[in-house]
Amino acid sequence: MNYQEAYKKLEKYGQLHVLKYYEELGEEEREALLTQIGQTDFDVLSLCEKKETLNPRGKIEPIAVMQLPEIEEKKEEYTKTGLEAIRAGKVGAVLLAGGMGTRLGSDAPKGVYNIGLTKDVFIFQRLIENLMDVVDQAGAWVPLYVMTSDKNHDATVSFFEEKKFFGYNADYVTFFMQDMAPASDYTGKVYMEAKNKMSTSPNGNGGWFLSMKKWGVADKIRQAGVEWLNVFAVDNVLQRIADPCFVGATIATGSAVGEKVVAKNAPDEKVGAVCLEDGRPSIVEYYDMTPELMEAKAEDGKPAYHFGVILNYLFRVKDLEEIVARKLPLHIVEKKIPYLDEKGELVKPEEPNGYKFEQLVLDMIHELDSCLPYEVVRNKEFAPIKNKTGIDSVESARELCKENGIIL
Ligand code: UTP
């Protein structure tokens, strides 16, 4: 894109301030800025104005959950089915590690965080150890696809290499990068993070399959005969990955997607609750939980929206092409965004100062006809690390690891 084209595009979206330092830039810096302007979708920024009415919710109703007693009863059968699928190479795992982890407050990728006390125990290491349990049980490697972003790709790849993939077979690990989206102030004006660079943020965890397609990974998956992808978050250090019983239950019930859920510890806990929305499987985010939904009772008298997702889903590959062809909703999220101030100096704010624009993996569920919410024991499988201290923190995850006999 040349200067005139860039000017026109920015003018159309009311973003001409992006060229404020253009005259000061060298040839290469100018080139980089013009390229970024050419590649950026500024349409998303106009959504700020419609923030409140962006994603209206449909009619929310309870959904049936496969609970622990039922799973226990069929454990053997499901585990057998799951192990067969894993041994046949039909199950892959997708680690969503493109997030910025701003709440944890480290500049490094979240998975590099060391939660060890007497020895090194990195978050990535915990996840690989969990996956290795299944590899040992099945006697087969599970292909692992790791999603990174522009902000942490090199650091993530070199960390895995330096640590020799924590004993995992590197031939079965593939990295791919997600896309970025512009980040703006509260009025929708994109921030600058350098004189020749607009502030960007990873575009959410919902774009993972589109990014796999872009990077040619989706083709490889199909060629390899992978039929199921277990997508999981980087920050839950206790989660079971490619869990044979979960895989088996999803296959045996003919579900298009399986989702691991835990019993919520309070009606207003900050996890998305599984439900039906306009008769289709869905997830109602914690900030959309009205007092009525929190108090609603199911037919058996128990809370109707008692089970929350832990960002561990098993998708059927053949459905993913269709899902990504439709547009997922866009969410506007308040974040701390580094920016250049009036003097052109970089500021790293202590408090949220603007918006980033994200698609979320949980919105993919609503695109599918059938879904199996599958309960897991909370204290055994849910130890998310979002913050340094307090709820969902390094501290709480350490306690849960200890409870489960993991030496830190
Ligand atoms: P979170 O919602 O906790 O976001 O991500 P985050 O960016 O990691 O952390 P904060 O909010 O800045 O503190 C849940 C999961 O989705 C991944 C994260 O890496 C994590 O595994 N994720 C999130 C992505 O892969 N890409 C994104 O753009 C956002």
Coordinates of N, CA, C and O in Angstrom, one line a residue, residues 33-175:
L33 N 5.0 0.6 8.4 CA 3.7 1.2 8.8 C 2.7 1.1 7.7 O 1.5 0.7 7.9
L34 N 3.1 1.3 6.5 CA 2.1 1.3 5.3 C 1.6 -0.1 5.2 O 0.4 -0.4 4.9
T35 N 2.5 -1.1 5.3 CA 2.1 -2.5 5.2 C 1.0 -2.8 6.3 O 0.0 -3.5 6.1
Q36 N 1.3 -2.4 7.5 CA 0.4 -2.7 8.6 C -1.0 -2.0 8.4 O -2.0 -2.7 8.6
I37 N -0.9 -0.8 7.9 CA -2.2 -0.1 7.6 C -3.0 -0.9 6.5 O -4.2 -1.2 6.7
G38 N -2.3 -1.4 5.5 CA -2.9 -2.2 4.5 C -3.5 -3.5 5.0 O -4.6 -3.9 4.6
Q39 N -2.9 -4.1 6.0 CA -3.4 -5.4 6.5 C -4.5 -5.3 7.6 O -5.1 -6.2 7.9
T40 N -4.6 -4.1 8.1 CA -5.5 -3.9 9.3 C -7.0 -3.8 8.9 O -7.3 -3.0 8.0
D41 N -7.8 -4.5 9.7 CA -9.3 -4.4 9.5 C -9.8 -3.3 10.5 O -9.9 -3.6 11.7
F42 N -10.0 -2.1 10.0 CA -10.4 -1.0 10.9 C -11.9 -1.1 11.2 O -12.4 -0.4 12.1
D43 N -12.6 -1.9 10.5 CA -14.1 -2.0 10.7 C -14.4 -2.3 12.1 O -15.4 -1.8 12.7
V44 N -13.6 -3.2 12.7 CA -13.9 -3.7 14.1 C -13.9 -2.5 15.1 O -14.7 -2.5 16.0
L45 N -13.1 -1.4 14.8 CA -13.1 -0.3 15.7 C -14.4 0.4 15.9 O -14.8 0.9 16.9
S46 N -15.2 0.4 14.8 CA -16.5 1.1 14.8 C -17.5 0.4 15.8 O -18.5 0.9 16.1
L47 N -17.1 -0.9 16.1 CA -18.0 -1.6 17.0 C -18.1 -1.0 18.4 O -19.0 -1.2 19.2
C48 N -17.1 -0.2 18.8 CA -17.1 0.4 20.1 C -18.4 1.2 20.4 O -19.0 1.1 21.5
E49 N -18.9 1.8 19.3 CA -20.2 2.6 19.5 C -21.4 1.7 19.8 O -22.3 2.2 20.5
K50 N -21.3 0.5 19.3 CA -22.5 -0.4 19.6 C -22.2 -1.4 20.7 O -22.9 -2.4 20.8
K51 N -21.2 -1.1 21.5 CA -20.7 -2.1 22.5 C -21.9 -2.7 23.3 O -21.9 -4.0 23.4
E52 N -22.8 -1.9 23.8 CA -23.8 -2.5 24.7 C -24.8 -3.4 24.0 O -25.4 -4.3 24.6
T53 N -25.0 -3.2 22.7 CA -26.0 -4.0 22.0 C -25.4 -5.0 21.0 O -26.1 -5.6 20.2
L54 N -24.1 -5.2 21.2 CA -23.4 -6.0 20.1 C -23.8 -7.4 20.0 O -24.1 -7.9 18.9
N55 N -23.9 -8.2 21.1 CA -24.2 -9.6 21.0 C -25.5 -9.9 21.8 O -25.4 -10.4 22.9
P56 N -26.7 -9.6 21.3 CA -27.9 -9.9 22.1 C -28.0 -11.4 22.3 O -27.7 -12.2 21.5
R57 N -28.5 -11.7 23.5 CA -28.7 -13.1 23.9 C -30.1 -13.6 23.5 O -31.0 -12.9 23.5
G58 N -30.1 -14.9 23.1 CA -31.4 -15.5 22.9 C -32.1 -16.1 24.1 O -31.7 -15.7 25.2
K59 N -33.0 -17.0 24.0 CA -33.7 -17.6 25.1 C -32.8 -18.6 25.8 O -32.4 -19.6 25.1
I60 N -32.5 -18.4 27.0 CA -31.6 -19.3 27.8 C -32.4 -20.4 28.5 O -33.3 -20.0 29.3
E61 N -32.0 -21.6 28.4 CA -32.6 -22.7 29.1 C -31.5 -23.7 29.5 O -30.5 -23.8 28.9
P62 N -31.9 -24.6 30.5 CA -30.8 -25.5 31.0 C -30.5 -26.6 29.9 O -31.4 -26.9 29.1
I63 N -29.3 -27.1 30.0 CA -28.9 -28.2 29.1 C -28.6 -29.4 30.0 O -28.1 -29.2 31.2
A64 N -28.8 -30.6 29.5 CA -28.4 -31.8 30.3 C -26.9 -32.0 30.3 O -26.2 -31.8 29.3
V65 N -26.4 -32.3 31.5 CA -25.0 -32.5 31.7 C -24.7 -34.0 32.1 O -25.4 -34.6 32.9
M66 N -23.7 -34.6 31.5 CA -23.3 -35.9 31.9 C -22.5 -35.8 33.2 O -21.4 -35.2 33.2
Q67 N -23.1 -36.3 34.3 CA -22.5 -36.0 35.6 C -21.6 -37.2 36.0 O -21.7 -38.3 35.5
L68 N -20.9 -37.0 37.1 CA -19.9 -37.9 37.6 C -20.4 -39.4 37.7 O -19.7 -40.3 37.3
P69 N -21.6 -39.6 38.4 CA -22.0 -41.0 38.6 C -22.2 -41.7 37.3 O -21.8 -42.9 37.2
E70 N -22.8 -41.0 36.3 CA -23.0 -41.7 35.0 C -21.7 -42.0 34.3 O -21.5 -43.1 33.7
I71 N -20.7 -41.1 34.4 CA -19.4 -41.3 33.8 C -18.7 -42.5 34.5 O -18.2 -43.3 33.8
E72 N -18.8 -42.5 35.8 CA -18.2 -43.6 36.6 C -18.7 -45.0 36.1 O -18.0 -45.9 35.9
E73 N -20.0 -45.0 35.9 CA -20.7 -46.3 35.5 C -20.1 -46.8 34.1 O -20.0 -48.0 33.9
K74 N -19.9 -45.8 33.2 CA -19.5 -46.2 31.9 C -18.0 -46.0 31.6 O -17.6 -46.0 30.4
K75 N -17.3 -45.8 32.6 CA -15.9 -45.4 32.5 C -15.1 -46.3 31.6 O -14.4 -45.9 30.7
E76 N -15.3 -47.6 31.9 CA -14.5 -48.6 31.1 C -14.8 -48.6 29.6 O -13.9 -48.6 28.8
E77 N -16.1 -48.6 29.3 CA -16.5 -48.6 27.9 C -16.0 -47.3 27.2 O -15.4 -47.4 26.1
Y78 N -16.2 -46.2 27.8 CA -15.7 -44.9 27.2 C -14.2 -44.8 27.1 O -13.7 -44.4 26.0
T79 N -13.5 -45.3 28.1 CA -12.0 -45.2 28.0 C -11.5 -46.1 26.9 O -10.6 -45.7 26.2
K80 N -12.2 -47.3 26.7 CA -11.7 -48.2 25.6 C -11.9 -47.5 24.3 O -11.0 -47.4 23.4
T81 N -13.1 -46.9 24.1 CA -13.4 -46.2 22.8 C -12.4 -45.1 22.6 O -11.9 -44.9 21.5
G82 N -12.1 -44.3 23.6 CA -11.2 -43.2 23.5 C -9.8 -43.6 23.2 O -9.2 -43.1 22.3
L83 N -9.4 -44.7 23.9 CA -8.0 -45.2 23.6 C -7.9 -45.7 22.2 O -6.8 -45.5 21.5
E84 N -8.9 -46.4 21.7 CA -8.9 -46.8 20.3 C -8.7 -45.7 19.3 O -7.9 -45.8 18.4
A85 N -9.4 -44.6 19.6 CA -9.4 -43.4 18.7 C -8.0 -42.8 18.8 O -7.4 -42.4 17.7
I86 N -7.4 -42.8 20.0 CA -6.1 -42.2 20.1 C -5.0 -43.0 19.4 O -4.2 -42.5 18.7
R87 N -5.1 -44.3 19.6 CA -4.1 -45.3 19.0 C -4.2 -45.2 17.5 O -3.3 -45.4 16.8
A88 N -5.4 -44.9 17.0 CA -5.6 -44.9 15.5 C -5.2 -43.5 15.0 O -5.4 -43.2 13.8
G89 N -4.7 -42.6 15.8 CA -4.2 -41.3 15.4 C -5.3 -40.3 15.1 O -5.1 -39.4 14.3
K90 N -6.5 -40.6 15.6 CA -7.7 -39.8 15.3 C -7.8 -38.6 16.2 O -8.7 -37.8 16.0
V91 N -7.0 -38.5 17.2 CA -7.2 -37.4 18.2 C -5.9 -36.5 18.3 O -4.8 -37.0 18.5
G92 N -6.1 -35.2 18.1 CA -5.0 -34.3 18.3 C -5.4 -33.3 19.4 O -6.5 -33.3 19.8
A93 N -4.3 -32.5 19.8 CA -4.6 -31.6 20.9 C -4.1 -30.2 20.5 O -3.1 -30.1 19.8
V94 N -4.9 -29.2 20.8 CA -4.5 -27.8 20.4 C -4.4 -26.9 21.7 O -5.3 -26.7 22.4
L95 N -3.2 -26.5 21.9 CA -2.9 -25.7 23.0 C -3.0 -24.2 22.6 O -2.3 -23.7 21.8
L96 N -4.0 -23.5 23.3 CA -4.2 -22.1 23.0 C -3.2 -21.3 23.9 O -3.5 -21.1 25.1
A97 N -2.1 -20.8 23.2 CA -1.1 -20.1 24.0 C -0.8 -18.8 23.4 O 0.3 -18.3 23.5
G98 N -1.8 -18.2 22.7 CA -1.6 -16.9 22.1 C -1.9 -15.7 22.9 O -1.7 -14.6 22.6
G99 N -2.5 -16.0 24.1 CA -3.0 -14.8 24.9 C -1.8 -14.1 25.5 O -0.6 -14.5 25.5
M100 N -2.1 -12.9 26.0 CA -1.1 -12.0 26.6 C -0.8 -12.2 28.1 O 0.2 -11.8 28.6
G101 N -1.7 -12.9 28.7 CA -1.6 -13.1 30.2 C -1.3 -11.9 31.0 O -0.5 -11.9 31.9
T102 N -2.0 -10.8 30.6 CA -1.7 -9.5 31.3 C -2.0 -9.5 32.8 O -1.3 -8.9 33.5
R103 N -3.0 -10.3 33.2 CA -3.3 -10.4 34.6 C -2.2 -11.0 35.4 O -1.9 -10.6 36.6
L104 N -1.5 -11.9 34.8 CA -0.3 -12.5 35.5 C 0.8 -11.5 35.6 O 1.7 -11.6 36.5
G105 N 0.9 -10.6 34.6 CA 1.8 -9.5 34.7 C 3.3 -9.9 34.3 O 4.2 -9.2 34.8
S106 N 3.4 -10.9 33.5 CA 4.8 -11.2 33.1 C 4.9 -11.0 31.6 O 3.9 -11.2 30.9
D107 N 6.0 -10.5 31.1 CA 6.1 -10.2 29.7 C 6.4 -11.4 28.9 O 6.1 -11.5 27.7
A108 N 6.8 -12.5 29.5 CA 7.1 -13.7 28.8 C 5.8 -14.5 28.5 O 4.8 -14.2 29.1
P109 N 5.8 -15.5 27.6 CA 4.6 -16.3 27.4 C 4.2 -16.9 28.7 O 5.0 -17.3 29.5
K110 N 2.9 -17.1 28.9 CA 2.4 -17.6 30.2 C 3.0 -19.0 30.5 O 3.3 -19.3 31.7
G111 N 3.1 -19.8 29.5 CA 3.6 -21.2 29.7 C 5.0 -21.3 30.2 O 5.4 -22.3 30.7
V112 N 5.7 -20.1 30.1 CA 7.1 -20.1 30.6 C 7.2 -19.8 32.1 O 8.2 -20.0 32.7
Y113 N 6.0 -19.5 32.7 CA 6.0 -19.1 34.1 C 6.3 -20.4 35.0 O 5.8 -21.5 34.7
N114 N 7.2 -20.1 36.0 CA 7.7 -21.2 36.8 C 6.9 -21.3 38.1 O 7.0 -20.4 38.9
I115 N 6.1 -22.3 38.3 CA 5.3 -22.4 39.5 C 6.0 -23.3 40.6 O 5.4 -23.5 41.7
G116 N 7.2 -23.7 40.3 CA 7.9 -24.6 41.2 C 8.3 -23.9 42.5 O 8.4 -22.7 42.5
L117 N 8.5 -24.7 43.5 CA 8.9 -24.1 44.8 C 10.3 -24.7 45.2 O 11.2 -23.9 45.6
T118 N 10.5 -26.0 45.0 CA 11.8 -26.6 45.3 C 12.6 -27.0 44.0 O 13.7 -27.3 44.1
K119 N 11.9 -26.9 42.9 CA 12.5 -27.2 41.6 C 11.7 -26.4 40.5 O 10.7 -25.9 40.8
D120 N 12.2 -26.5 39.3 CA 11.5 -25.8 38.2 C 10.3 -26.6 37.8 O 10.4 -27.8 37.6
V121 N 9.2 -26.0 37.8 CA 8.0 -26.6 37.2 C 7.3 -25.5 36.4 O 6.6 -24.6 36.9
F122 N 7.5 -25.5 35.1 CA 7.0 -24.5 34.2 C 5.5 -24.9 33.8 O 5.2 -26.1 33.8
I123 N 4.7 -23.9 33.5 CA 3.3 -24.2 33.1 C 3.3 -25.1 31.9 O 2.6 -26.2 31.9
F124 N 4.1 -24.9 30.9 CA 4.2 -25.7 29.7 C 4.5 -27.2 30.1 O 4.0 -28.1 29.6
Q125 N 5.5 -27.3 31.1 CA 5.9 -28.6 31.5 C 4.8 -29.4 32.1 O 4.6 -30.6 31.8
R126 N 4.0 -28.7 33.0 CA 2.9 -29.4 33.6 C 1.9 -29.9 32.6 O 1.4 -31.0 32.7
L127 N 1.7 -29.1 31.5 CA 0.7 -29.6 30.5 C 1.3 -30.8 29.7 O 0.6 -31.7 29.4
I128 N 2.6 -30.7 29.4 CA 3.2 -31.8 28.7 C 3.2 -33.1 29.6 O 2.9 -34.2 29.1
E129 N 3.4 -32.9 30.9 CA 3.4 -34.1 31.8 C 2.0 -34.7 31.8 O 1.9 -35.9 31.8
N130 N 1.0 -33.9 31.8 CA -0.4 -34.4 31.8 C -0.7 -35.1 30.5 O -1.3 -36.2 30.5
L131 N -0.2 -34.6 29.4 CA -0.5 -35.3 28.1 C 0.3 -36.6 28.0 O -0.1 -37.6 27.4
M132 N 1.5 -36.6 28.6 CA 2.4 -37.8 28.6 C 1.7 -39.0 29.3 O 1.9 -40.1 28.9
D133 N 0.8 -38.7 30.3 CA 0.1 -39.8 31.0 C -0.7 -40.5 29.9 O -0.8 -41.7 30.0
V134 N -1.4 -39.8 29.0 CA -2.2 -40.4 28.0 C -1.4 -41.1 27.0 O -1.7 -42.2 26.5
V135 N -0.3 -40.5 26.6 CA 0.7 -41.1 25.6 C 1.1 -42.5 26.2 O 1.1 -43.5 25.5
D136 N 1.5 -42.5 27.4 CA 1.9 -43.7 28.1 C 0.8 -44.8 28.1 O 1.0 -45.9 27.8
Q137 N -0.4 -44.3 28.5 CA -1.5 -45.2 28.6 C -1.9 -45.8 27.2 O -2.2 -47.0 27.1
A138 N -1.9 -45.0 26.2 CA -2.3 -45.4 24.9 C -1.2 -46.1 24.1 O -1.4 -46.8 23.1
G139 N 0.1 -45.7 24.5 CA 1.2 -46.3 23.7 C 1.3 -45.6 22.3 O 1.7 -46.2 21.4
A140 N 0.8 -44.4 22.2 CA 0.8 -43.6 21.0 C 1.0 -42.1 21.2 O 0.4 -41.6 22.2
W141 N 1.7 -41.4 20.4 CA 1.9 -40.0 20.5 C 0.6 -39.3 20.1 O 0.0 -39.7 19.1
V142 N 0.2 -38.3 20.8 CA -0.9 -37.4 20.4 C -0.3 -36.2 19.7 O 0.4 -35.5 20.3
P143 N -0.7 -35.9 18.4 CA -0.2 -34.7 17.8 C -0.6 -33.5 18.6 O -1.8 -33.4 19.0
L144 N 0.4 -32.6 18.8 CA 0.1 -31.4 19.6 C 0.3 -30.1 18.8 O 1.4 -30.0 18.2
Y145 N -0.7 -29.3 18.7 CA -0.6 -28.1 17.9 C -0.6 -26.9 18.8 O -1.6 -26.8 19.7
V146 N 0.4 -26.0 18.7 CA 0.5 -25.0 19.7 C 0.2 -23.6 19.0 O 1.0 -23.2 18.1
M147 N -0.8 -22.9 19.5 CA -1.1 -21.6 18.9 C -0.4 -20.5 19.7 O -0.5 -20.4 20.9
T148 N 0.4 -19.7 19.0 CA 1.1 -18.6 19.6 C 0.6 -17.3 18.9 O -0.3 -17.4 18.1
S149 N 1.2 -16.2 19.3 CA 0.8 -14.9 18.6 C 2.1 -14.2 18.2 O 3.2 -14.6 18.7
D150 N 2.0 -13.2 17.4 CA 3.1 -12.3 17.0 C 3.9 -11.9 18.3 O 5.1 -11.7 18.2
K151 N 3.2 -11.7 19.4 CA 3.9 -11.2 20.6 C 4.7 -12.3 21.3 O 5.5 -11.9 22.2
N152 N 4.4 -13.6 21.1 CA 5.1 -14.5 21.9 C 5.6 -15.8 21.2 O 6.1 -16.7 21.8
H153 N 5.5 -15.7 19.8 CA 5.9 -16.9 19.0 C 7.3 -17.4 19.2 O 7.6 -18.5 19.6
D154 N 8.2 -16.4 19.0 CA 9.7 -16.8 19.0 C 10.0 -17.3 20.4 O 10.7 -18.3 20.6
A155 N 9.5 -16.6 21.4 CA 9.9 -17.0 22.8 C 9.3 -18.3 23.2 O 10.0 -19.1 23.9
T156 N 8.1 -18.7 22.7 CA 7.5 -20.0 23.0 C 8.3 -21.1 22.3 O 8.6 -22.1 22.9
V157 N 8.6 -20.9 21.0 CA 9.2 -22.0 20.2 C 10.6 -22.2 20.8 O 11.0 -23.3 21.1
S158 N 11.4 -21.1 21.1 CA 12.7 -21.3 21.6 C 12.7 -21.9 23.0 O 13.6 -22.7 23.4
F159 N 11.7 -21.6 23.8 CA 11.6 -22.3 25.2 C 11.4 -23.8 25.0 O 12.0 -24.6 25.7
F160 N 10.5 -24.2 24.2 CA 10.2 -25.6 24.0 C 11.5 -26.3 23.5 O 11.9 -27.4 23.9
E161 N 12.2 -25.6 22.6 CA 13.5 -26.2 22.0 C 14.5 -26.3 23.1 O 15.1 -27.4 23.3
E162 N 14.7 -25.2 23.9 CA 15.7 -25.2 25.0 C 15.4 -26.3 26.0 O 16.3 -27.0 26.5
K163 N 14.1 -26.6 26.3 CA 13.7 -27.6 27.3 C 13.5 -29.0 26.6 O 13.0 -29.9 27.3
K164 N 13.9 -29.1 25.4 CA 13.8 -30.4 24.7 C 12.4 -30.9 24.7 O 12.1 -32.1 25.0
F165 N 11.4 -30.0 24.6 CA 10.0 -30.4 24.5 C 9.6 -31.1 25.8 O 8.6 -31.9 25.7
F166 N 10.3 -31.0 26.9 CA 10.0 -31.7 28.1 C 9.7 -33.2 27.9 O 8.9 -33.8 28.5
G167 N 10.5 -33.7 27.0 CA 10.5 -35.2 26.7 C 9.4 -35.6 25.7 O 9.3 -36.8 25.4
Y168 N 8.6 -34.6 25.2 CA 7.6 -35.0 24.2 C 8.4 -35.2 22.9 O 9.4 -34.6 22.6
N169 N 7.8 -35.9 22.0 CA 8.4 -36.2 20.7 C 8.1 -35.0 19.8 O 7.0 -34.7 19.4
A170 N 9.2 -34.2 19.5 CA 9.1 -33.0 18.7 C 8.5 -33.1 17.4 O 7.9 -32.2 16.8
D171 N 8.6 -34.4 16.8 CA 7.9 -34.6 15.5 C 6.4 -34.4 15.6 O 5.8 -34.3 14.6
Y172 N 5.9 -34.5 16.8 CA 4.4 -34.5 16.9 C 4.0 -33.1 17.4 O 2.9 -32.9 17.9
V173 N 4.9 -32.1 17.4 CA 4.5 -30.8 17.9 C 4.6 -29.8 16.7 O 5.6 -29.7 16.0
T174 N 3.6 -29.0 16.5 CA 3.5 -28.0 15.4 C 3.1 -26.7 16.0 O 2.1 -26.6 16.7
F175 N 3.8 -25.7 15.7 CA 3.4 -24.3 16.1 C 2.8 -23.6 15.0 O 3.1 -23.7 13.8

